[in-house]
Each structure stands twice: as structure tokens, then as C-alpha cells.
CSV table of C-alpha atoms and ligand atoms in Angstrom, one decimal:
chain,number,residue,atom,x,y,z
A,845,MET,CA,0.0,0.0,0.0
A,846,ARG,CA,1.6,3.2,-1.1
A,847,ALA,CA,-1.3,5.6,-0.3
A,848,ARG,CA,-2.1,5.7,3.3
A,849,PRO,CA,-4.5,8.6,4.1
A,850,ARG,CA,-4.1,7.9,7.8
A,851,ARG,CA,-0.6,9.4,7.7
A,852,ASN,CA,-2.2,12.8,7.5
A,853,ARG,CA,-4.2,12.0,10.6
A,854,LYS,CA,-1.3,10.7,12.7
A,855,ASN,CA,-1.1,13.5,15.3
A,856,GLN,CA,-2.9,16.6,16.3
A,857,LEU,CA,-0.4,19.0,14.6
A,858,ILE,CA,-0.7,17.3,11.3
A,859,ARG,CA,-4.4,17.1,11.6
A,860,ASN,CA,-4.5,20.8,12.2
A,861,MET,CA,-2.1,21.5,9.3
A,862,VAL,CA,-4.5,19.8,6.8
A,863,GLU,CA,-7.7,21.0,8.3
A,864,GLU,CA,-9.9,22.3,5.5
A,865,THR,CA,-12.6,24.2,7.3
A,866,VAL,CA,-12.3,26.7,10.1
A,867,LEU,CA,-15.3,28.1,12.0
A,868,ARG,CA,-14.8,31.2,14.2
A,869,PRO,CA,-17.2,33.0,16.5
A,870,THR,CA,-17.1,35.9,14.0
A,871,ASN,CA,-19.0,33.7,11.5
A,872,LEU,CA,-22.0,33.5,13.8
A,873,ILE,CA,-25.1,35.6,14.4
A,874,TYR,CA,-26.9,35.1,17.7
A,875,PRO,CA,-30.7,35.4,17.6
A,876,LEU,CA,-32.2,37.2,20.6
A,877,PHE,CA,-35.9,37.6,21.6
A,878,LEU,CA,-36.9,41.0,22.9
A,879,LEU,CA,-39.7,41.8,25.4
A,880,GLU,CA,-41.3,45.1,25.9
A,881,GLY,CA,-40.7,47.3,29.0
A,882,ASP,CA,-39.3,45.7,32.2
A,883,ILE,CA,-41.0,42.3,32.1
A,884,ALA,CA,-38.9,39.6,33.8
A,885,LYS,CA,-36.9,37.2,31.7
A,886,GLN,CA,-39.1,34.3,30.3
A,887,PRO,CA,-37.6,30.9,29.6
A,888,ILE,CA,-38.8,29.3,26.3
A,889,GLU,CA,-39.8,25.7,27.1
A,890,SER,CA,-38.8,24.2,23.7
A,891,LEU,CA,-35.5,26.3,23.6
A,892,PRO,CA,-33.7,25.4,26.8
A,893,GLY,CA,-31.2,28.1,27.7
A,894,ILE,CA,-32.8,30.7,25.5
A,895,PHE,CA,-35.0,33.4,27.0
A,896,ARG,CA,-37.3,36.2,26.0
A,897,MET,CA,-35.6,39.3,27.6
A,898,ASN,CA,-36.3,42.9,28.2
A,899,LEU,CA,-33.7,45.4,27.0
A,900,ASN,CA,-31.7,45.4,30.2
A,901,ASP,CA,-31.4,41.6,30.4
A,902,LEU,CA,-30.6,41.6,26.7
A,903,CYS,CA,-27.8,44.0,27.2
A,904,VAL,CA,-26.2,41.6,29.7
A,905,GLU,CA,-26.5,38.8,27.1
A,906,VAL,CA,-24.9,41.0,24.5
A,907,GLU,CA,-22.1,41.9,26.8
A,908,ASN,CA,-21.5,38.2,27.7
A,909,SER,CA,-21.5,37.3,24.0
A,910,ILE,CA,-19.0,40.0,23.0
A,911,ALA,CA,-16.7,38.7,25.8
A,912,VAL,CA,-16.5,35.3,24.0
A,913,GLY,CA,-16.1,36.8,20.5
A,914,VAL,CA,-19.7,36.9,19.3
A,915,SER,CA,-20.6,40.4,18.2
A,916,SER,CA,-23.4,39.9,15.7
A,917,PHE,CA,-27.1,39.6,16.6
A,918,VAL,CA,-30.4,39.2,15.0
A,919,LEU,CA,-33.3,40.6,17.1
A,920,PHE,CA,-36.9,39.4,17.2
A,921,PRO,CA,-39.6,41.3,19.0
A,922,ALA,CA,-42.2,39.4,21.2
A,923,VAL,CA,-45.1,41.8,20.3
A,924,PRO,CA,-48.0,41.8,22.8
A,925,GLU,CA,-51.3,40.7,21.2
A,926,LYS,CA,-52.9,44.1,21.8
A,927,TYR,CA,-50.5,45.8,19.3
A,928,LYS,CA,-51.3,43.4,16.5
A,929,ASP,CA,-53.5,44.3,13.6
A,930,LYS,CA,-54.1,43.4,9.9
A,931,THR,CA,-51.5,45.7,8.5
A,932,ALA,CA,-48.8,45.4,11.1
A,933,THR,CA,-48.9,49.1,11.9
A,934,TYR,CA,-47.0,48.6,15.2
A,935,SER,CA,-43.9,47.8,13.2
A,936,VAL,CA,-43.4,51.4,12.3
A,937,HIS,CA,-44.8,53.1,15.5
A,938,ALA,CA,-42.7,55.9,16.8
A,939,ASP,CA,-42.6,54.4,20.3
A,940,ASN,CA,-42.1,50.8,19.1
A,941,PHE,CA,-40.0,49.0,21.7
A,942,TYR,CA,-38.1,47.0,19.1
A,943,LEU,CA,-36.8,50.1,17.3
A,944,GLU,CA,-36.1,51.9,20.6
A,945,ALA,CA,-34.0,48.9,21.7
A,946,VAL,CA,-31.9,49.1,18.6
A,947,ARG,CA,-31.2,52.8,19.1
A,948,GLN,CA,-30.1,52.1,22.7
A,949,LEU,CA,-28.1,49.0,21.8
A,950,LYS,CA,-26.2,50.9,19.1
A,951,GLN,CA,-25.4,53.7,21.6
A,952,ARG,CA,-24.2,51.3,24.2
A,953,PHE,CA,-22.3,48.9,21.9
A,954,PRO,CA,-21.3,50.8,18.8
A,955,GLN,CA,-19.1,48.0,17.6
A,956,ILE,CA,-21.8,45.3,17.2
A,957,VAL,CA,-23.7,44.2,14.1
A,958,LEU,CA,-27.4,44.2,14.4
A,959,MET,CA,-29.7,42.4,12.0
A,960,SER,CA,-33.5,42.9,11.9
A,961,ASP,CA,-36.4,40.7,10.9
A,962,VAL,CA,-38.7,42.0,8.2
A,963,ALA,CA,-42.0,40.1,8.0
A,964,MET,CA,-45.5,40.9,9.1
A,965,ASP,CA,-46.0,37.9,11.4
A,966,PRO,CA,-44.8,39.2,14.7
A,967,TYR,CA,-47.1,42.3,14.3
A,968,SER,CA,-50.0,40.7,12.4
A,969,SER,CA,-53.3,39.7,13.9
A,970,ASP,CA,-53.4,37.0,11.2
A,971,GLY,CA,-50.0,35.6,12.1
A,972,HIS,CA,-48.9,35.6,8.5
A,973,ASP,CA,-45.8,37.1,6.9
A,974,GLY,CA,-48.0,38.9,4.4
A,975,TYR,CA,-51.3,40.8,4.2
A,976,VAL,CA,-54.3,38.5,4.4
A,977,GLU,CA,-57.5,39.0,2.5
A,978,ASN,CA,-60.2,36.4,2.3
A,979,GLY,CA,-57.7,33.8,3.4
A,980,GLU,CA,-55.2,34.8,0.6
A,981,ILE,CA,-51.7,36.2,1.3
A,982,LEU,CA,-51.5,39.2,-1.1
A,983,ASN,CA,-48.0,39.7,-2.4
A,984,ASP,CA,-48.0,43.2,-3.9
A,985,ARG,CA,-50.2,44.6,-1.1
A,986,THR,CA,-47.6,43.4,1.3
A,987,LEU,CA,-44.5,45.0,-0.3
A,988,PRO,CA,-45.2,48.6,0.8
A,989,ILE,CA,-45.7,47.4,4.4
A,990,LEU,CA,-42.4,45.6,4.3
A,991,GLY,CA,-40.7,48.6,2.7
A,992,ASP,CA,-42.0,50.9,5.5
A,993,MET,CA,-40.9,48.4,8.1
A,994,ALA,CA,-37.4,48.1,6.6
A,995,LEU,CA,-37.0,51.8,6.4
A,996,ALA,CA,-38.0,52.3,10.1
A,997,GLN,CA,-35.5,49.6,11.0
A,998,ALA,CA,-32.7,51.3,9.0
A,999,GLN,CA,-33.5,54.6,10.6
A,1000,ALA,CA,-33.3,53.0,14.0
A,1001,GLY,CA,-29.8,51.8,13.3
A,1002,PHE,CA,-29.9,48.2,12.1
A,1003,ASP,CA,-26.8,47.3,10.0
A,1004,ILE,CA,-28.5,44.4,8.1
A,1005,ILE,CA,-32.1,44.2,7.1
A,1006,GLY,CA,-33.4,40.6,7.1
A,1007,PRO,CA,-36.5,40.0,5.0
A,1008,SER,CA,-37.8,36.6,6.1
A,1009,ASP,CA,-41.3,36.8,4.5
A,1010,MET,CA,-40.7,35.2,1.1
A,1011,MET,CA,-42.9,37.6,-0.9
A,1012,ASP,CA,-41.8,38.0,-4.5
A,1013,GLY,CA,-39.9,41.1,-5.3
A,1014,ARG,CA,-39.4,42.3,-1.8
A,1015,VAL,CA,-35.6,42.5,-1.8
A,1016,GLY,CA,-35.7,44.9,-4.8
A,1017,TYR,CA,-38.6,46.8,-3.3
A,1018,ILE,CA,-36.7,47.2,0.0
A,1019,ARG,CA,-33.4,48.1,-1.7
A,1020,ASP,CA,-35.2,50.9,-3.6
A,1021,VAL,CA,-36.9,52.3,-0.5
A,1022,LEU,CA,-33.5,52.2,1.4
A,1023,ASP,CA,-31.6,53.9,-1.4
A,1024,GLU,CA,-34.3,56.6,-2.0
A,1025,ASN,CA,-33.8,57.5,1.7
A,1026,ASN,CA,-30.0,57.5,1.5
A,1027,PHE,CA,-29.5,54.2,3.4
A,1028,VAL,CA,-27.2,53.0,0.7
A,1029,ASN,CA,-24.9,51.3,3.2
A,1030,THR,CA,-27.6,49.4,5.0
A,1031,SER,CA,-27.2,45.7,4.0
A,1032,ILE,CA,-29.9,43.1,3.1
A,1033,MET,CA,-29.6,39.5,4.0
A,1034,SER,CA,-32.3,37.8,2.1
A,1035,TYR,CA,-34.0,34.7,3.4
A,1036,THR,CA,-33.5,33.4,-0.2
A,1037,ALA,CA,-34.6,29.8,0.2
A,1038,LYS,CA,-36.8,29.6,3.2
A,1039,TYR,CA,-38.8,26.4,3.3
A,1040,ALA,CA,-42.2,25.7,4.8
A,1041,SER,CA,-40.7,23.7,7.7
A,1042,ALA,CA,-41.8,21.9,10.8
A,1043,PHE,CA,-38.5,23.0,12.4
A,1044,TYR,CA,-39.7,26.5,13.2
A,1045,GLY,CA,-42.1,25.2,15.9
A,1046,PRO,CA,-40.2,26.4,19.0
A,1047,PHE,CA,-39.6,29.9,17.4
A,1048,ARG,CA,-43.3,30.4,16.9
A,1049,GLN,CA,-43.9,29.4,20.5
A,1050,ALA,CA,-41.3,31.9,21.5
A,1051,LEU,CA,-43.0,34.8,19.7
A,1052,ASP,CA,-46.5,33.5,19.8
A,1053,SER,CA,-46.5,34.1,16.0
A,1054,ALA,CA,-48.0,31.0,14.5
A,1055,PRO,CA,-50.6,31.6,11.7
A,1056,LYS,CA,-54.1,32.0,13.0
A,1057,ALA,CA,-55.5,30.1,10.0
A,1058,GLY,CA,-53.9,28.1,7.2
A,1059,ASP,CA,-50.1,27.5,6.7
A,1060,LYS,CA,-47.3,29.3,5.0
A,1061,LYS,CA,-47.0,27.0,2.0
A,1062,THR,CA,-48.1,29.6,-0.6
A,1063,TYR,CA,-45.0,31.7,0.2
A,1064,GLN,CA,-42.4,29.5,1.9
A,1065,MET,CA,-40.8,26.8,-0.3
A,1066,ASN,CA,-41.7,23.2,-0.7
A,1067,PRO,CA,-39.0,21.0,1.1
A,1068,ALA,CA,-39.0,18.8,-2.0
A,1069,ASN,CA,-37.5,21.5,-4.2
A,1070,LYS,CA,-33.8,22.4,-4.8
A,1071,ARG,CA,-33.7,23.9,-8.3
A,1072,GLU,CA,-36.4,26.4,-7.3
A,1073,ALA,CA,-33.9,27.7,-4.8
A,1074,LEU,CA,-31.7,28.8,-7.8
A,1075,ILE,CA,-34.6,30.9,-9.2
A,1076,GLU,CA,-34.9,32.7,-5.8
A,1077,ALA,CA,-31.1,33.1,-5.6
A,1078,ARG,CA,-30.9,34.7,-9.1
A,1079,LEU,CA,-33.7,37.1,-8.3
A,1080,ASP,CA,-32.3,38.1,-4.9
A,1081,GLU,CA,-28.9,38.8,-6.5
A,1082,ALA,CA,-30.4,40.9,-9.3
A,1083,GLU,CA,-32.5,42.7,-6.7
A,1084,GLY,CA,-29.5,43.7,-4.7
A,1085,ALA,CA,-29.2,41.3,-1.8
A,1086,ASP,CA,-25.8,41.3,0.0
A,1087,PHE,CA,-26.2,37.8,1.4
A,1088,LEU,CA,-28.3,34.8,0.4
A,1089,MET,CA,-29.7,32.7,3.2
A,1090,VAL,CA,-30.9,29.1,3.4
A,1091,LYS,CA,-33.3,28.2,6.1
A,1092,PRO,CA,-33.5,25.7,7.9
A,1093,ALA,CA,-29.9,24.5,7.7
A,1094,LEU,CA,-29.4,20.9,8.7
A,1095,CYS,CA,-31.9,19.2,6.4
A,1096,TYR,CA,-31.0,21.6,3.6
A,1097,MET,CA,-27.2,21.3,3.4
A,1098,ASP,CA,-27.5,20.3,-0.3
A,1099,VAL,CA,-29.3,23.6,-0.9
A,1100,ILE,CA,-26.5,25.5,0.9
A,1101,HIS,CA,-24.0,23.7,-1.2
A,1102,THR,CA,-25.8,24.4,-4.5
A,1103,LEU,CA,-26.2,28.1,-3.7
A,1104,LYS,CA,-22.5,28.3,-2.8
A,1105,GLU,CA,-21.6,26.8,-6.2
A,1106,HIS,CA,-23.9,29.1,-8.2
A,1107,SER,CA,-23.4,32.4,-6.4
A,1108,ASP,CA,-20.4,34.6,-5.5
A,1109,LEU,CA,-22.3,36.3,-2.7
A,1110,PRO,CA,-21.7,35.2,0.9
A,1111,ILE,CA,-24.1,32.3,1.9
A,1112,ALA,CA,-25.8,32.2,5.2
A,1113,ALA,CA,-27.6,29.3,6.9
A,1114,TYR,CA,-30.2,29.6,9.6
A,1115,ASN,CA,-29.7,26.8,12.1
A,1116,VAL,CA,-33.3,27.1,13.3
A,1117,SER,CA,-35.1,26.7,16.6
A,1118,GLY,CA,-36.1,23.1,16.0
A,1119,GLU,CA,-32.6,22.1,15.1
A,1120,TYR,CA,-31.3,23.6,18.4
A,1121,ALA,CA,-34.2,21.9,20.3
A,1122,MET,CA,-33.3,18.5,18.8
A,1123,LEU,CA,-29.7,18.6,19.8
A,1124,LYS,CA,-30.3,20.1,23.2
A,1125,ALA,CA,-32.9,17.5,24.1
A,1126,ALA,CA,-30.6,14.6,23.1
A,1127,CYS,CA,-27.8,16.2,25.1
A,1128,GLU,CA,-30.1,16.7,28.2
A,1129,LYS,CA,-31.0,13.1,28.0
A,1130,GLY,CA,-27.3,12.2,28.0
A,1131,TRP,CA,-27.6,10.6,24.6
A,1132,LEU,CA,-25.2,13.0,22.9
A,1133,ASP,CA,-22.1,14.9,24.2
A,1134,TYR,CA,-23.0,18.6,23.8
A,1135,GLU,CA,-19.4,20.0,23.7
A,1136,VAL,CA,-18.5,17.7,20.8
A,1137,ALA,CA,-21.8,17.4,18.9
A,1138,MET,CA,-22.6,21.1,18.9
A,1139,PRO,CA,-19.4,22.4,17.3
A,1140,GLU,CA,-19.5,19.4,14.9
A,1141,MET,CA,-23.0,20.5,13.8
A,1142,LEU,CA,-21.9,24.1,13.2
A,1143,LEU,CA,-18.6,23.2,11.5
A,1144,SER,CA,-20.5,20.9,9.1
A,1145,LEU,CA,-22.7,23.8,8.1
A,1146,LYS,CA,-19.6,25.8,7.3
A,1147,ARG,CA,-18.1,22.9,5.3
A,1148,ALA,CA,-21.3,22.6,3.3
A,1149,GLY,CA,-20.8,26.2,2.1
A,1150,SER,CA,-22.2,28.6,4.7
A,1151,ASP,CA,-20.0,31.6,5.3
A,1152,VAL,CA,-22.3,32.9,8.1
A,1153,ILE,CA,-24.5,30.9,10.5
A,1154,LEU,CA,-27.4,32.2,12.5
A,1155,THR,CA,-27.6,30.0,15.5
A,1156,TYR,CA,-28.9,29.8,19.1
A,1157,PHE,CA,-25.6,28.0,19.9
A,1158,ALA,CA,-23.6,31.1,19.2
A,1159,LYS,CA,-22.7,32.1,22.7
A,1160,ASP,CA,-21.9,28.5,23.8
A,1161,PHE,CA,-19.7,28.1,20.7
A,1162,GLY,CA,-17.9,31.3,21.6
A,1163,GLN,CA,-17.3,30.0,25.1
A,1164,LEU,CA,-16.0,26.6,23.8
A,1165,TYR,CA,-13.8,28.3,21.2
A,1166,GLN,CA,-12.1,30.3,23.9
A,1167,GLN,CA,-11.1,27.1,25.7
A,1168,LEU,CA,-9.4,25.7,22.5
B,2548,LIG,C1,-40.9,34.7,10.6
B,2548,LIG,C2,-39.7,33.9,11.0
B,2548,LIG,C3,-39.6,32.6,11.4
B,2548,LIG,C4,-38.3,32.3,11.8
B,2548,LIG,C5,-37.6,33.5,11.6
B,2548,LIG,N1,-38.4,34.5,11.1
B,2548,LIG,C6,-40.7,31.6,11.5
B,2548,LIG,C7,-41.7,31.4,10.5
B,2548,LIG,O1,-41.4,31.7,9.3
B,2548,LIG,O2,-42.8,31.0,10.8
B,2548,LIG,C8,-37.9,31.0,12.3
B,2548,LIG,C9,-36.6,30.9,13.1
B,2548,LIG,C10,-36.4,29.7,13.9
B,2548,LIG,O3,-37.2,28.7,13.8
B,2548,LIG,O4,-35.4,29.6,14.6
B,2548,LIG,N2,-40.9,35.6,9.7
């Protein structure tokens, strides 16, 4: 035998020398759930270790994350039911607690990167990402609502706008609104291939944002489709997206890989709530070793082609990485 691949694995230094993929905390974006006012921290049952937090508690979490090298965050508001209506008007209210929180976070931590969520569902009495009329989600009626929402977020100081709604044409629409208002440097990370997935369950519990009727299958993609993701990717590129995202991540690694091959934009993957819950539950039962399985999961997403990973594991990964 002349070829012995094991020679390149014979000790740690050689293994490190030939390591093909490196994941750093700077590749991660940490999702945080924001509560209004000074309500006490609320655990989310299906996301052990993740809380809904008021701004003060959230600042502590941000500080602890920065300390372990994680300085990018995506914020989601837990909007009280009383603020919800058919057109998501609360999303642009002057005293909206989500927008106020961003202003304060940016003042306190000028160095961090903050990404928003653009979709109607947290603010909508219908619980859908778009405007609902007679049970139908109206695409073009939704675009101006998303445009206003994105502009309010850019004005509040978000660095990256994150349209997660899957309406057609929304990236271009939002890009135009931002540019017309001189926010030419505000980025867009498009949820390019967002699938109608069961793995969002814990997130909808966290935000109380499940659709009141029907499902999201007329806008989110069919899990059976991969080539369709390329149509979405081409459109988002042409419409001015700065990042293309695939969501969920684990069951869609082939989609991540395909987008990476076909696009020169950075590719992001959203390691969603259900994926976090699965691994956490198995580790809590003692069936998997968290400190080994968790970094393996994230590294694999990087190897598959994600440059950026949105993950609830971000702070824990940062902590582990420091110990290396
Ligand atoms: C909604 C939105 C969802 C997630 C991010 N933004 C849920 C959905 O589409 O119903 C899911 C995130 C997760 O599961 O971690 N616009």
C-alpha cells in the first residue's frame, strides 16, 4: 500500500495542518428575543437556555456574548397581542419597543452588528408574513408594508435588514426604499430559500407568532425543491441582496452547497429553533455529548458552504472556542 491517508491524521499538529474548514465565532449571528418594558426574563420551554428578555437583560446577554467573540445579533420582538392588527402598523410606530431597543443598543455597543427581521407575522393579527384578504396572502399589497418596516429599522440603526417573509420582489422593493432614503450602506440579508418547515415550531412558540389560519405554503418553499432555490437566488442577486440565506440549515445542506456553487455572494444558513431543540434534548438526556456534537453541527454547516451561520448556539460556541 503506497497511499495511506491515515498518515495525514497521525497526530494533532498534522491534523490541524491539513484542516480544510475553520469556524470562528465571528462567523456566527446570535438570535435574541426582545420583550417590551421591564417584564422579567421568560424561559422558552422548547428552547432550553434561550430566554425572552427585556432590553436590560438583553444588554447583559450582548455583553457576555461580546466577551466570547460573538458580536453579531439578529433581534426578534415578542409583540404583545394588543398591538397586532391586519396591516402590522405597530412595526413602524414611533414608540415601538423594538426600534427603541436598537437605538439604545447601538449607543451602548457601537461595535456590534445588528440584523433585523422583516416580515409581518410578529405584528400581524393573522400571524402571516404577508397581508391577508379572504384567506389569501396578497403579495403586492404586502410590499409597501415591508418597505416601511425596513425603512423604520434602517432609521433605528440596524446594520443588516433581514426579509424573512418570502414575498416575490421584496428584496428589490426594500433596496429601492432604502436607497431613496439614503440608506445605501444598509445591507440586506435575504431569506432566499426559506422552506415551509416543521423546524420553526419552537420559534413560533417563543414569539406566539403561529398563523391563526392556514399555513405558510403559498410563500415558503416546498421542502422537496432544490432547483427552485436557484430561481430565488438569481432574483435576490439581481434585486441587490448582499447575502443569500438558506433556512432551515441541517436538512438543507444540499441547498446550501448548491447556492454556494452558483453564487459569488456570501451564503448564510439559519440553524433554526427546531434544530437547536433536537440537539439540546438529546444532550439533556445524555444521549449526545454537547461539547462535541454542537461544534460538529456548526462546522458541518460551514463545510457545506455557509459563510455565516445564524444559531442559538452562538454564545456557547464562543465559550468553547475560547477554551481551545
Ligand atoms: C418569521 C420567522 C420565522 C423564523 C424566523 N423568522 C418563523 C416562520 O417563518 O414561521 C424561524 C426561526 C427559527 O425557527 O429559529 N418571519
